[in-house]
């Protein structure tokens, strides 16, 4: 999971940072993000399950286990950060699409109103 986040997930999130200027392109970006989101959410779920299994070792005291606690915390932090960024991107794309759709309706209504005023 950690390797996927590092090699694939972060790169794909960066690709969705720049949202296009047209509703059509934005809807295409949203569709692509949804496909990625399904895969990424599954990795987040699997990572969280794996970390939950590792929690039982927290109370175990041993020099061998202590050396892995730092690595485990690093993976936990990486997973939490990625899942948070994924949620933020999901919300941002959804809200941007809604805003563009709203402006398209307003623009369409404005054109109709102008035509009615002219006649």
Short mmCIF file of N, CA and C in Angstrom, two decimals:
data_model
loop_
_atom_site.label_atom_id
_atom_site.label_comp_id
_atom_site.label_asym_id
_atom_site.label_seq_id
_atom_site.Cartn_x
_atom_site.Cartn_y
_atom_site.Cartn_z
N UNK A 1 0.84 -1.18 0.00
CA UNK A 1 0.00 0.00 0.00
C UNK A 1 0.88 1.24 0.00
N UNK A 2 1.88 1.25 0.86
CA UNK A 2 2.79 2.39 0.95
C UNK A 2 3.50 2.63 -0.39
N UNK A 3 3.93 1.57 -1.01
CA UNK A 3 4.61 1.66 -2.29
C UNK A 3 3.67 2.22 -3.37
N UNK A 4 2.42 1.77 -3.38
CA UNK A 4 1.45 2.26 -4.36
C UNK A 4 1.21 3.75 -4.16
N UNK A 5 1.04 4.16 -2.92
CA UNK A 5 0.81 5.59 -2.63
C UNK A 5 1.99 6.41 -3.15
N UNK A 6 3.19 5.93 -2.85
CA UNK A 6 4.40 6.66 -3.24
C UNK A 6 4.58 6.71 -4.75
N UNK A 7 4.38 5.59 -5.43
CA UNK A 7 4.69 5.50 -6.86
C UNK A 7 3.54 5.84 -7.80
N UNK A 8 2.31 5.69 -7.34
CA UNK A 8 1.16 5.91 -8.22
C UNK A 8 0.21 6.96 -7.65
N UNK A 9 -0.22 6.77 -6.43
CA UNK A 9 -1.26 7.60 -5.84
C UNK A 9 -0.95 9.07 -5.80
N UNK A 10 0.21 9.42 -5.29
CA UNK A 10 0.58 10.85 -5.19
C UNK A 10 0.68 11.50 -6.57
N UNK A 11 1.23 10.79 -7.53
CA UNK A 11 1.37 11.32 -8.89
C UNK A 11 -0.02 11.59 -9.49
N UNK A 12 -0.92 10.64 -9.34
CA UNK A 12 -2.27 10.81 -9.88
C UNK A 12 -3.01 11.95 -9.20
N UNK A 13 -2.80 12.13 -7.91
CA UNK A 13 -3.44 13.26 -7.21
C UNK A 13 -2.91 14.59 -7.76
N UNK A 14 -1.61 14.66 -7.99
CA UNK A 14 -1.03 15.89 -8.54
C UNK A 14 -1.62 16.20 -9.91
N UNK A 15 -1.90 15.17 -10.69
CA UNK A 15 -2.45 15.36 -12.03
C UNK A 15 -3.84 16.00 -11.98
N UNK A 16 -4.56 15.82 -10.89
CA UNK A 16 -5.91 16.36 -10.79
C UNK A 16 -5.94 17.72 -10.09
N UNK A 17 -4.79 18.27 -9.77
CA UNK A 17 -4.74 19.57 -9.08
C UNK A 17 -5.21 20.70 -9.98
N UNK A 18 -4.83 20.67 -11.23
CA UNK A 18 -5.19 21.75 -12.16
C UNK A 18 -6.50 21.39 -12.86
N UNK A 19 -7.55 22.08 -12.47
CA UNK A 19 -8.85 21.81 -13.06
C UNK A 19 -9.03 22.71 -14.28
N UNK A 20 -9.57 22.14 -15.35
CA UNK A 20 -9.71 22.85 -16.62
C UNK A 20 -10.75 23.96 -16.55
N UNK A 21 -10.72 24.82 -17.59
CA UNK A 21 -11.58 26.00 -17.62
C UNK A 21 -12.95 25.75 -18.23
N UNK A 22 -13.20 24.60 -18.78
CA UNK A 22 -14.51 24.35 -19.38
C UNK A 22 -15.21 23.24 -18.62
N UNK A 23 -16.53 23.32 -18.62
CA UNK A 23 -17.33 22.30 -17.93
C UNK A 23 -17.09 20.94 -18.55
N UNK A 24 -17.01 20.89 -19.86
CA UNK A 24 -16.79 19.62 -20.55
C UNK A 24 -15.49 18.95 -20.11
N UNK A 25 -14.42 19.72 -20.07
CA UNK A 25 -13.12 19.18 -19.65
C UNK A 25 -13.13 18.82 -18.16
N UNK A 26 -13.81 19.62 -17.38
CA UNK A 26 -13.91 19.35 -15.95
C UNK A 26 -14.68 18.06 -15.69
N UNK A 27 -15.75 17.82 -16.45
CA UNK A 27 -16.50 16.57 -16.30
C UNK A 27 -15.65 15.37 -16.70
N UNK A 28 -14.81 15.55 -17.71
CA UNK A 28 -13.90 14.48 -18.11
C UNK A 28 -12.88 14.21 -16.99
N UNK A 29 -12.35 15.27 -16.39
CA UNK A 29 -11.42 15.12 -15.27
C UNK A 29 -12.11 14.43 -14.10
N UNK A 30 -13.36 14.80 -13.84
CA UNK A 30 -14.11 14.18 -12.74
C UNK A 30 -14.30 12.68 -13.00
N UNK A 31 -14.61 12.32 -14.23
CA UNK A 31 -14.79 10.90 -14.57
C UNK A 31 -13.49 10.13 -14.34
N UNK A 32 -12.38 10.69 -14.80
CA UNK A 32 -11.08 10.04 -14.62
C UNK A 32 -10.74 9.94 -13.13
N UNK A 33 -11.05 11.00 -12.38
CA UNK A 33 -10.76 10.98 -10.95
C UNK A 33 -11.60 9.91 -10.25
N UNK A 34 -12.85 9.76 -10.65
CA UNK A 34 -13.71 8.74 -10.02
C UNK A 34 -13.14 7.35 -10.20
N UNK A 35 -12.62 7.07 -11.39
CA UNK A 35 -11.99 5.77 -11.64
C UNK A 35 -10.78 5.59 -10.73
N UNK A 36 -9.95 6.62 -10.65
CA UNK A 36 -8.79 6.57 -9.77
C UNK A 36 -9.22 6.47 -8.31
N UNK A 37 -10.25 7.21 -7.94
CA UNK A 37 -10.75 7.24 -6.56
C UNK A 37 -11.18 5.86 -6.08
N UNK A 38 -11.80 5.09 -6.95
CA UNK A 38 -12.21 3.72 -6.58
C UNK A 38 -10.99 2.88 -6.19
N UNK A 39 -9.97 2.95 -7.00
CA UNK A 39 -8.74 2.18 -6.74
C UNK A 39 -8.05 2.71 -5.49
N UNK A 40 -7.90 4.04 -5.41
CA UNK A 40 -7.20 4.65 -4.27
C UNK A 40 -7.94 4.38 -2.96
N UNK A 41 -9.25 4.44 -2.98
CA UNK A 41 -10.03 4.17 -1.77
C UNK A 41 -9.84 2.74 -1.30
N UNK A 42 -9.71 1.83 -2.24
CA UNK A 42 -9.45 0.43 -1.88
C UNK A 42 -8.07 0.29 -1.22
N UNK A 43 -7.08 0.99 -1.75
CA UNK A 43 -5.76 0.96 -1.12
C UNK A 43 -5.82 1.58 0.27
N UNK A 44 -6.56 2.65 0.44
CA UNK A 44 -6.70 3.27 1.76
C UNK A 44 -7.34 2.28 2.74
N UNK A 45 -8.39 1.61 2.28
CA UNK A 45 -9.07 0.63 3.13
C UNK A 45 -8.12 -0.50 3.52
N UNK A 46 -7.40 -1.03 2.56
CA UNK A 46 -6.46 -2.13 2.84
C UNK A 46 -5.36 -1.69 3.79
N UNK A 47 -4.87 -0.47 3.60
CA UNK A 47 -3.83 0.06 4.47
C UNK A 47 -4.33 0.23 5.89
N UNK A 48 -5.55 0.73 6.04
CA UNK A 48 -6.13 0.91 7.37
C UNK A 48 -6.35 -0.43 8.07
N UNK A 49 -6.78 -1.43 7.31
CA UNK A 49 -6.95 -2.77 7.88
C UNK A 49 -5.61 -3.35 8.34
N UNK A 50 -4.59 -3.17 7.53
CA UNK A 50 -3.26 -3.68 7.89
C UNK A 50 -2.74 -2.99 9.15
N UNK A 51 -2.94 -1.68 9.24
CA UNK A 51 -2.49 -0.95 10.42
C UNK A 51 -3.27 -1.36 11.67
N UNK A 52 -4.54 -1.66 11.49
CA UNK A 52 -5.34 -2.12 12.62
C UNK A 52 -4.79 -3.44 13.17
N UNK A 53 -4.39 -4.32 12.27
CA UNK A 53 -3.80 -5.59 12.69
C UNK A 53 -2.49 -5.36 13.44
N UNK A 54 -1.77 -4.34 13.04
CA UNK A 54 -0.49 -4.05 13.68
C UNK A 54 -0.66 -3.40 15.06
N UNK A 55 -1.83 -2.80 15.31
CA UNK A 55 -2.07 -2.14 16.60
C UNK A 55 -1.91 -3.08 17.79
N UNK A 56 -2.18 -4.35 17.59
CA UNK A 56 -2.07 -5.29 18.71
C UNK A 56 -0.63 -5.45 19.19
N UNK A 57 0.32 -5.03 18.38
CA UNK A 57 1.72 -5.12 18.77
C UNK A 57 2.18 -3.90 19.56
N UNK A 58 1.34 -2.88 19.66
CA UNK A 58 1.71 -1.65 20.37
C UNK A 58 2.10 -1.89 21.82
N UNK A 59 1.43 -2.80 22.49
CA UNK A 59 1.70 -3.05 23.90
C UNK A 59 2.82 -4.07 24.12
N UNK A 60 3.29 -4.65 23.06
CA UNK A 60 4.33 -5.66 23.16
C UNK A 60 5.67 -4.97 23.29
N UNK A 61 6.41 -5.30 24.33
CA UNK A 61 7.69 -4.64 24.58
C UNK A 61 8.84 -5.57 24.22
N UNK A 62 9.59 -5.15 23.24
CA UNK A 62 10.75 -5.91 22.81
C UNK A 62 11.62 -5.01 21.95
N UNK A 63 12.91 -5.24 22.02
CA UNK A 63 13.83 -4.45 21.21
C UNK A 63 13.53 -4.67 19.72
N UNK A 64 13.19 -5.89 19.35
CA UNK A 64 12.89 -6.20 17.95
C UNK A 64 11.67 -5.43 17.46
N UNK A 65 10.64 -5.35 18.29
CA UNK A 65 9.41 -4.66 17.91
C UNK A 65 9.61 -3.15 17.92
N UNK A 66 10.39 -2.66 18.86
CA UNK A 66 10.64 -1.22 18.97
C UNK A 66 11.23 -0.64 17.69
N UNK A 67 12.07 -1.40 17.03
CA UNK A 67 12.70 -0.90 15.81
C UNK A 67 11.69 -0.70 14.68
N UNK A 68 10.58 -1.41 14.75
CA UNK A 68 9.57 -1.28 13.70
C UNK A 68 8.49 -0.25 14.02
N UNK A 69 8.42 0.21 15.25
CA UNK A 69 7.39 1.19 15.63
C UNK A 69 7.53 2.48 14.83
N UNK A 70 8.74 2.95 14.64
CA UNK A 70 8.96 4.17 13.86
C UNK A 70 8.52 4.01 12.42
N UNK A 71 8.85 2.86 11.84
CA UNK A 71 8.44 2.59 10.46
C UNK A 71 6.92 2.51 10.37
N UNK A 72 6.32 1.86 11.34
CA UNK A 72 4.87 1.72 11.35
C UNK A 72 4.20 3.09 11.45
N UNK A 73 4.73 3.95 12.32
CA UNK A 73 4.16 5.29 12.46
C UNK A 73 4.33 6.09 11.17
N UNK A 74 5.45 5.91 10.51
CA UNK A 74 5.70 6.59 9.24
C UNK A 74 4.66 6.16 8.19
N UNK A 75 4.39 4.86 8.11
CA UNK A 75 3.39 4.35 7.17
C UNK A 75 1.99 4.85 7.55
N UNK A 76 1.70 4.90 8.83
CA UNK A 76 0.40 5.39 9.30
C UNK A 76 0.22 6.86 8.89
N UNK A 77 1.26 7.67 9.11
CA UNK A 77 1.20 9.09 8.75
C UNK A 77 1.02 9.26 7.24
N UNK A 78 1.76 8.47 6.46
CA UNK A 78 1.67 8.55 5.01
C UNK A 78 0.25 8.19 4.55
N UNK A 79 -0.31 7.14 5.11
CA UNK A 79 -1.65 6.71 4.73
C UNK A 79 -2.69 7.76 5.11
N UNK A 80 -2.61 8.29 6.31
CA UNK A 80 -3.57 9.31 6.74
C UNK A 80 -3.49 10.55 5.85
N UNK A 81 -2.28 10.98 5.53
CA UNK A 81 -2.11 12.15 4.68
C UNK A 81 -2.70 11.91 3.30
N UNK A 82 -2.41 10.75 2.72
CA UNK A 82 -2.92 10.44 1.38
C UNK A 82 -4.44 10.35 1.38
N UNK A 83 -5.02 9.67 2.35
CA UNK A 83 -6.48 9.53 2.42
C UNK A 83 -7.15 10.90 2.60
N UNK A 84 -6.54 11.76 3.38
CA UNK A 84 -7.07 13.12 3.57
C UNK A 84 -7.01 13.90 2.27
N UNK A 85 -5.88 13.81 1.57
CA UNK A 85 -5.75 14.51 0.29
C UNK A 85 -6.74 13.97 -0.73
N UNK A 86 -6.97 12.68 -0.72
CA UNK A 86 -7.93 12.06 -1.63
C UNK A 86 -9.33 12.62 -1.36
N UNK A 87 -9.71 12.69 -0.09
CA UNK A 87 -11.01 13.26 0.28
C UNK A 87 -11.12 14.72 -0.16
N UNK A 88 -10.07 15.48 0.07
CA UNK A 88 -10.07 16.90 -0.30
C UNK A 88 -10.21 17.08 -1.81
N UNK A 89 -9.50 16.27 -2.59
CA UNK A 89 -9.60 16.35 -4.05
C UNK A 89 -11.00 15.96 -4.51
N UNK A 90 -11.54 14.92 -3.93
CA UNK A 90 -12.89 14.48 -4.28
C UNK A 90 -13.89 15.62 -4.07
N UNK A 91 -13.80 16.25 -2.90
CA UNK A 91 -14.70 17.35 -2.56
C UNK A 91 -14.48 18.55 -3.49
N UNK A 92 -13.23 18.89 -3.74
CA UNK A 92 -12.90 20.05 -4.58
C UNK A 92 -13.42 19.87 -6.01
N UNK A 93 -13.23 18.69 -6.57
CA UNK A 93 -13.69 18.44 -7.93
C UNK A 93 -15.22 18.49 -7.99
N UNK A 94 -15.87 17.88 -7.03
CA UNK A 94 -17.33 17.87 -6.98
C UNK A 94 -17.88 19.29 -6.87
N UNK A 95 -17.32 20.08 -5.97
CA UNK A 95 -17.79 21.45 -5.79
C UNK A 95 -17.51 22.32 -7.02
N UNK A 96 -16.38 22.10 -7.66
CA UNK A 96 -16.04 22.87 -8.85
C UNK A 96 -17.01 22.53 -9.99
N UNK A 97 -17.34 21.24 -10.14
CA UNK A 97 -18.31 20.85 -11.17
C UNK A 97 -19.66 21.51 -10.88
N UNK A 98 -20.09 21.47 -9.63
CA UNK A 98 -21.37 22.09 -9.27
C UNK A 98 -21.36 23.58 -9.59
N UNK A 99 -20.26 24.25 -9.30
CA UNK A 99 -20.15 25.68 -9.57
C UNK A 99 -20.21 25.96 -11.07
N UNK A 100 -19.49 25.18 -11.87
CA UNK A 100 -19.50 25.37 -13.32
C UNK A 100 -20.89 25.11 -13.88
N UNK A 101 -21.56 24.07 -13.37
CA UNK A 101 -22.93 23.79 -13.83
C UNK A 101 -23.87 24.94 -13.48
N UNK A 102 -23.71 25.49 -12.30
CA UNK A 102 -24.52 26.63 -11.89
C UNK A 102 -24.29 27.82 -12.83
N UNK A 103 -23.04 28.14 -13.10
CA UNK A 103 -22.74 29.26 -13.99
C UNK A 103 -23.27 29.02 -15.40
N UNK A 104 -23.21 27.78 -15.86
CA UNK A 104 -23.78 27.47 -17.18
C UNK A 104 -25.28 27.72 -17.20
N UNK A 105 -25.98 27.35 -16.13
CA UNK A 105 -27.42 27.60 -16.04
C UNK A 105 -27.71 29.09 -16.00
N UNK A 106 -26.93 29.82 -15.21
CA UNK A 106 -27.12 31.27 -15.11
C UNK A 106 -26.87 31.91 -16.47
N UNK A 107 -25.80 31.51 -17.12
CA UNK A 107 -25.47 32.05 -18.43
C UNK A 107 -26.57 31.73 -19.44
N UNK A 108 -27.08 30.50 -19.40
CA UNK A 108 -28.16 30.10 -20.30
C UNK A 108 -29.43 30.88 -20.01
N UNK A 109 -29.74 31.08 -18.73
CA UNK A 109 -30.92 31.85 -18.35
C UNK A 109 -30.77 33.30 -18.73
N UNK A 110 -29.57 33.82 -18.62
CA UNK A 110 -29.30 35.21 -18.97
C UNK A 110 -29.50 35.44 -20.46
N UNK A 111 -29.06 34.50 -21.26
CA UNK A 111 -29.23 34.60 -22.73
C UNK A 111 -30.71 34.59 -23.08
N UNK A 112 -31.47 33.70 -22.45
CA UNK A 112 -32.91 33.62 -22.71
C UNK A 112 -33.60 34.91 -22.30
N UNK A 113 -33.20 35.47 -21.17
CA UNK A 113 -33.79 36.72 -20.68
C UNK A 113 -33.47 37.85 -21.63
N UNK A 114 -32.26 37.92 -22.12
CA UNK A 114 -31.86 38.96 -23.07
C UNK A 114 -32.65 38.85 -24.37
N UNK A 115 -32.86 37.62 -24.83
CA UNK A 115 -33.64 37.42 -26.06
C UNK A 115 -35.08 37.85 -25.87
N UNK A 116 -35.64 37.55 -24.69
CA UNK A 116 -37.03 37.94 -24.40
C UNK A 116 -37.17 39.45 -24.32
N UNK A 117 -36.17 40.13 -23.79
CA UNK A 117 -36.20 41.58 -23.67
C UNK A 117 -36.11 42.22 -25.07
N UNK A 118 -35.33 41.63 -25.94
CA UNK A 118 -35.16 42.18 -27.29
C UNK A 118 -36.44 42.07 -28.11
N UNK A 119 -37.25 41.06 -27.87
CA UNK A 119 -38.46 40.87 -28.67
C UNK A 119 -39.61 41.58 -28.13
#
